[in-house]
Amino acid sequence: MPLRRNRRQYEQLTDFDRGVIIGLREAGWSNRRIGRHLGRSDMVVARCWQQWITEGRVYRRGGSSRETIRRRLTEVGLRSRRPLKRLPLTPHHRQCRLDFADLGQLGV
């Protein structure tokens, strides 16, 4: 039986928790102390604080819409198309191929 690792389910920080982190950091608390107080990792606290310092906000960023993804892929030259398995034949070419196959069956 293969060993399976149980992954811990993480919860996103609430806006209230983010505000508490910023307030306690400004009050002089350490990342580790805040993490213990909230039951979070000190790295979560550090990342939240770093986002506050660099971006001036602590709320989560929005995701990318389908249009944005399509536009970005088009900008770098990626398209969603399937390559042809064969070249399409015109009616004239199709008839020429059939005539050639008929000649082969006759042994000519």
mmCIF file with all atom_site columns, C-alpha atoms in Angstrom:
data_model
loop_
_atom_site.group_PDB
_atom_site.id
_atom_site.type_symbol
_atom_site.label_atom_id
_atom_site.label_alt_id
_atom_site.label_comp_id
_atom_site.label_asym_id
_atom_site.label_entity_id
_atom_site.label_seq_id
_atom_site.pdbx_PDB_ins_code
_atom_site.Cartn_x
_atom_site.Cartn_y
_atom_site.Cartn_z
_atom_site.occupancy
_atom_site.B_iso_or_equiv
_atom_site.pdbx_formal_charge
_atom_site.auth_seq_id
_atom_site.auth_comp_id
_atom_site.auth_asym_id
_atom_site.auth_atom_id
_atom_site.pdbx_PDB_model_num
ATOM 1   C CA . MET A 1 1   ? 0.000   0.000  0.000   1.00 0.00 ? 1   MET A CA 1
ATOM 2   C CA . PRO A 1 2   ? 1.579   3.296  -1.072  1.00 0.00 ? 2   PRO A CA 1
ATOM 3   C CA . LEU A 1 3   ? 2.224   5.836  1.615   1.00 0.00 ? 3   LEU A CA 1
ATOM 4   C CA . ARG A 1 4   ? 0.177   8.922  1.203   1.00 0.00 ? 4   ARG A CA 1
ATOM 5   C CA . ARG A 1 5   ? 1.060   12.243 2.662   1.00 0.00 ? 5   ARG A CA 1
ATOM 6   C CA . ASN A 1 6   ? -1.681  14.111 4.411   1.00 0.00 ? 6   ASN A CA 1
ATOM 7   C CA . ARG A 1 7   ? -1.612  17.693 3.259   1.00 0.00 ? 7   ARG A CA 1
ATOM 8   C CA . ARG A 1 8   ? -2.669  20.315 5.683   1.00 0.00 ? 8   ARG A CA 1
ATOM 9   C CA . GLN A 1 9   ? -5.514  22.491 4.496   1.00 0.00 ? 9   GLN A CA 1
ATOM 10  C CA . TYR A 1 10  ? -4.550  26.139 4.720   1.00 0.00 ? 10  TYR A CA 1
ATOM 11  C CA . GLU A 1 11  ? -6.976  28.992 5.032   1.00 0.00 ? 11  GLU A CA 1
ATOM 12  C CA . GLN A 1 12  ? -6.530  32.371 3.440   1.00 0.00 ? 12  GLN A CA 1
ATOM 13  C CA . LEU A 1 13  ? -5.890  35.249 5.780   1.00 0.00 ? 13  LEU A CA 1
ATOM 14  C CA . THR A 1 14  ? -9.030  37.219 6.431   1.00 0.00 ? 14  THR A CA 1
ATOM 15  C CA . ASP A 1 15  ? -8.995  40.970 5.983   1.00 0.00 ? 15  ASP A CA 1
ATOM 16  C CA . PHE A 1 16  ? -9.305  41.294 9.752   1.00 0.00 ? 16  PHE A CA 1
ATOM 17  C CA . ASP A 1 17  ? -6.225  39.095 10.329  1.00 0.00 ? 17  ASP A CA 1
ATOM 18  C CA . ARG A 1 18  ? -4.266  41.131 7.802   1.00 0.00 ? 18  ARG A CA 1
ATOM 19  C CA . GLY A 1 19  ? -5.224  44.299 9.632   1.00 0.00 ? 19  GLY A CA 1
ATOM 20  C CA . VAL A 1 20  ? -4.201  42.756 12.952  1.00 0.00 ? 20  VAL A CA 1
ATOM 21  C CA . ILE A 1 21  ? -0.818  41.793 11.488  1.00 0.00 ? 21  ILE A CA 1
ATOM 22  C CA . ILE A 1 22  ? -0.175  45.327 10.244  1.00 0.00 ? 22  ILE A CA 1
ATOM 23  C CA . GLY A 1 23  ? -1.317  46.859 13.534  1.00 0.00 ? 23  GLY A CA 1
ATOM 24  C CA . LEU A 1 24  ? 0.808   44.572 15.687  1.00 0.00 ? 24  LEU A CA 1
ATOM 25  C CA . ARG A 1 25  ? 3.885   45.050 13.476  1.00 0.00 ? 25  ARG A CA 1
ATOM 26  C CA . GLU A 1 26  ? 3.480   48.809 13.753  1.00 0.00 ? 26  GLU A CA 1
ATOM 27  C CA . ALA A 1 27  ? 3.162   48.342 17.525  1.00 0.00 ? 27  ALA A CA 1
ATOM 28  C CA . GLY A 1 28  ? 6.594   46.700 17.522  1.00 0.00 ? 28  GLY A CA 1
ATOM 29  C CA . TRP A 1 29  ? 5.684   43.006 17.738  1.00 0.00 ? 29  TRP A CA 1
ATOM 30  C CA . SER A 1 30  ? 7.963   40.496 15.999  1.00 0.00 ? 30  SER A CA 1
ATOM 31  C CA . ASN A 1 31  ? 6.789   38.287 13.141  1.00 0.00 ? 31  ASN A CA 1
ATOM 32  C CA . ARG A 1 32  ? 7.202   35.190 15.293  1.00 0.00 ? 32  ARG A CA 1
ATOM 33  C CA . ARG A 1 33  ? 5.193   36.644 18.159  1.00 0.00 ? 33  ARG A CA 1
ATOM 34  C CA . ILE A 1 34  ? 2.379   37.725 15.824  1.00 0.00 ? 34  ILE A CA 1
ATOM 35  C CA . GLY A 1 35  ? 2.384   34.307 14.169  1.00 0.00 ? 35  GLY A CA 1
ATOM 36  C CA . ARG A 1 36  ? 2.037   32.550 17.514  1.00 0.00 ? 36  ARG A CA 1
ATOM 37  C CA . HIS A 1 37  ? -0.702  34.979 18.569  1.00 0.00 ? 37  HIS A CA 1
ATOM 38  C CA . LEU A 1 38  ? -2.741  34.296 15.389  1.00 0.00 ? 38  LEU A CA 1
ATOM 39  C CA . GLY A 1 39  ? -1.820  30.631 15.015  1.00 0.00 ? 39  GLY A CA 1
ATOM 40  C CA . ARG A 1 40  ? 0.000   31.282 11.744  1.00 0.00 ? 40  ARG A CA 1
ATOM 41  C CA . SER A 1 41  ? 3.508   30.846 10.454  1.00 0.00 ? 41  SER A CA 1
ATOM 42  C CA . ASP A 1 42  ? 5.925   33.710 10.913  1.00 0.00 ? 42  ASP A CA 1
ATOM 43  C CA . MET A 1 43  ? 6.523   33.610 7.145   1.00 0.00 ? 43  MET A CA 1
ATOM 44  C CA . VAL A 1 44  ? 2.832   34.350 6.532   1.00 0.00 ? 44  VAL A CA 1
ATOM 45  C CA . VAL A 1 45  ? 3.201   37.390 8.762   1.00 0.00 ? 45  VAL A CA 1
ATOM 46  C CA . ALA A 1 46  ? 6.412   38.426 6.984   1.00 0.00 ? 46  ALA A CA 1
ATOM 47  C CA . ARG A 1 47  ? 4.817   38.133 3.533   1.00 0.00 ? 47  ARG A CA 1
ATOM 48  C CA . CYS A 1 48  ? 1.769   40.128 4.614   1.00 0.00 ? 48  CYS A CA 1
ATOM 49  C CA . TRP A 1 49  ? 4.019   42.836 6.087   1.00 0.00 ? 49  TRP A CA 1
ATOM 50  C CA . GLN A 1 50  ? 6.218   42.877 2.970   1.00 0.00 ? 50  GLN A CA 1
ATOM 51  C CA . GLN A 1 51  ? 3.163   43.344 0.755   1.00 0.00 ? 51  GLN A CA 1
ATOM 52  C CA . TRP A 1 52  ? 2.063   46.231 2.964   1.00 0.00 ? 52  TRP A CA 1
ATOM 53  C CA . ILE A 1 53  ? 5.503   47.857 2.735   1.00 0.00 ? 53  ILE A CA 1
ATOM 54  C CA . THR A 1 54  ? 5.985   47.451 -1.030  1.00 0.00 ? 54  THR A CA 1
ATOM 55  C CA . GLU A 1 55  ? 2.439   47.843 -2.360  1.00 0.00 ? 55  GLU A CA 1
ATOM 56  C CA . GLY A 1 56  ? 0.668   49.761 0.369   1.00 0.00 ? 56  GLY A CA 1
ATOM 57  C CA . ARG A 1 57  ? -2.159  47.252 0.483   1.00 0.00 ? 57  ARG A CA 1
ATOM 58  C CA . VAL A 1 58  ? -2.811  43.900 2.086   1.00 0.00 ? 58  VAL A CA 1
ATOM 59  C CA . TYR A 1 59  ? -5.879  42.595 0.274   1.00 0.00 ? 59  TYR A CA 1
ATOM 60  C CA . ARG A 1 60  ? -5.642  39.711 -2.153  1.00 0.00 ? 60  ARG A CA 1
ATOM 61  C CA . ARG A 1 61  ? -5.041  40.418 -5.800  1.00 0.00 ? 61  ARG A CA 1
ATOM 62  C CA . GLY A 1 62  ? -7.744  39.536 -8.280  1.00 0.00 ? 62  GLY A CA 1
ATOM 63  C CA . GLY A 1 63  ? -7.272  36.698 -10.723 1.00 0.00 ? 63  GLY A CA 1
ATOM 64  C CA . SER A 1 64  ? -6.800  36.959 -14.461 1.00 0.00 ? 64  SER A CA 1
ATOM 65  C CA . SER A 1 65  ? -9.860  36.857 -16.662 1.00 0.00 ? 65  SER A CA 1
ATOM 66  C CA . ARG A 1 66  ? -10.123 34.697 -19.763 1.00 0.00 ? 66  ARG A CA 1
ATOM 67  C CA . GLU A 1 67  ? -9.720  37.741 -21.977 1.00 0.00 ? 67  GLU A CA 1
ATOM 68  C CA . THR A 1 68  ? -6.482  38.709 -20.242 1.00 0.00 ? 68  THR A CA 1
ATOM 69  C CA . ILE A 1 69  ? -5.055  35.223 -20.615 1.00 0.00 ? 69  ILE A CA 1
ATOM 70  C CA . ARG A 1 70  ? -6.054  35.070 -24.285 1.00 0.00 ? 70  ARG A CA 1
ATOM 71  C CA . ARG A 1 71  ? -4.507  38.493 -24.955 1.00 0.00 ? 71  ARG A CA 1
ATOM 72  C CA . ARG A 1 72  ? -1.240  37.595 -23.200 1.00 0.00 ? 72  ARG A CA 1
ATOM 73  C CA . LEU A 1 73  ? -0.933  34.308 -25.088 1.00 0.00 ? 73  LEU A CA 1
ATOM 74  C CA . THR A 1 74  ? -1.607  36.070 -28.391 1.00 0.00 ? 74  THR A CA 1
ATOM 75  C CA . GLU A 1 75  ? 1.058   38.678 -27.583 1.00 0.00 ? 75  GLU A CA 1
ATOM 76  C CA . VAL A 1 76  ? 3.723   35.985 -27.277 1.00 0.00 ? 76  VAL A CA 1
ATOM 77  C CA . GLY A 1 77  ? 2.545   34.226 -30.432 1.00 0.00 ? 77  GLY A CA 1
ATOM 78  C CA . LEU A 1 78  ? 0.667   31.277 -28.952 1.00 0.00 ? 78  LEU A CA 1
ATOM 79  C CA . ARG A 1 79  ? -2.626  30.357 -30.538 1.00 0.00 ? 79  ARG A CA 1
ATOM 80  C CA . SER A 1 80  ? -5.088  27.657 -29.799 1.00 0.00 ? 80  SER A CA 1
ATOM 81  C CA . ARG A 1 81  ? -5.314  25.844 -33.081 1.00 0.00 ? 81  ARG A CA 1
ATOM 82  C CA . ARG A 1 82  ? -4.784  22.274 -34.117 1.00 0.00 ? 82  ARG A CA 1
ATOM 83  C CA . PRO A 1 83  ? -2.305  21.508 -36.890 1.00 0.00 ? 83  PRO A CA 1
ATOM 84  C CA . LEU A 1 84  ? -3.628  19.878 -40.037 1.00 0.00 ? 84  LEU A CA 1
ATOM 85  C CA . LYS A 1 85  ? -3.053  16.160 -40.367 1.00 0.00 ? 85  LYS A CA 1
ATOM 86  C CA . ARG A 1 86  ? -3.024  16.504 -44.125 1.00 0.00 ? 86  ARG A CA 1
ATOM 87  C CA . LEU A 1 87  ? -3.434  19.204 -46.720 1.00 0.00 ? 87  LEU A CA 1
ATOM 88  C CA . PRO A 1 88  ? -6.994  19.728 -47.941 1.00 0.00 ? 88  PRO A CA 1
ATOM 89  C CA . LEU A 1 89  ? -7.497  18.519 -51.503 1.00 0.00 ? 89  LEU A CA 1
ATOM 90  C CA . THR A 1 90  ? -9.305  20.465 -54.183 1.00 0.00 ? 90  THR A CA 1
ATOM 91  C CA . PRO A 1 91  ? -11.875 18.541 -56.231 1.00 0.00 ? 91  PRO A CA 1
ATOM 92  C CA . HIS A 1 92  ? -9.445  18.520 -59.190 1.00 0.00 ? 92  HIS A CA 1
ATOM 93  C CA . HIS A 1 93  ? -6.610  17.023 -57.098 1.00 0.00 ? 93  HIS A CA 1
ATOM 94  C CA . ARG A 1 94  ? -8.962  14.438 -55.641 1.00 0.00 ? 94  ARG A CA 1
ATOM 95  C CA . GLN A 1 95  ? -9.977  13.326 -59.124 1.00 0.00 ? 95  GLN A CA 1
ATOM 96  C CA . CYS A 1 96  ? -6.336  13.149 -60.262 1.00 0.00 ? 96  CYS A CA 1
ATOM 97  C CA . ARG A 1 97  ? -5.488  10.905 -57.283 1.00 0.00 ? 97  ARG A CA 1
ATOM 98  C CA . LEU A 1 98  ? -8.399  8.610  -58.050 1.00 0.00 ? 98  LEU A CA 1
ATOM 99  C CA . ASP A 1 99  ? -7.346  8.373  -61.708 1.00 0.00 ? 99  ASP A CA 1
ATOM 100 C CA . PHE A 1 100 ? -3.769  7.533  -60.639 1.00 0.00 ? 100 PHE A CA 1
ATOM 101 C CA . ALA A 1 101 ? -5.032  4.826  -58.263 1.00 0.00 ? 101 ALA A CA 1
ATOM 102 C CA . ASP A 1 102 ? -7.213  3.331  -61.021 1.00 0.00 ? 102 ASP A CA 1
ATOM 103 C CA . LEU A 1 103 ? -4.206  3.157  -63.353 1.00 0.00 ? 103 LEU A CA 1
ATOM 104 C CA . GLY A 1 104 ? -2.258  1.326  -60.654 1.00 0.00 ? 104 GLY A CA 1
ATOM 105 C CA . GLN A 1 105 ? -4.991  -1.286 -60.287 1.00 0.00 ? 105 GLN A CA 1
ATOM 106 C CA . LEU A 1 106 ? -4.989  -1.912 -64.026 1.00 0.00 ? 106 LEU A CA 1
ATOM 107 C CA . GLY A 1 107 ? -1.260  -2.591 -63.912 1.00 0.00 ? 107 GLY A CA 1
ATOM 108 C CA . VAL A 1 108 ? -0.273  0.240  -66.188 1.00 0.00 ? 108 VAL A CA 1
#
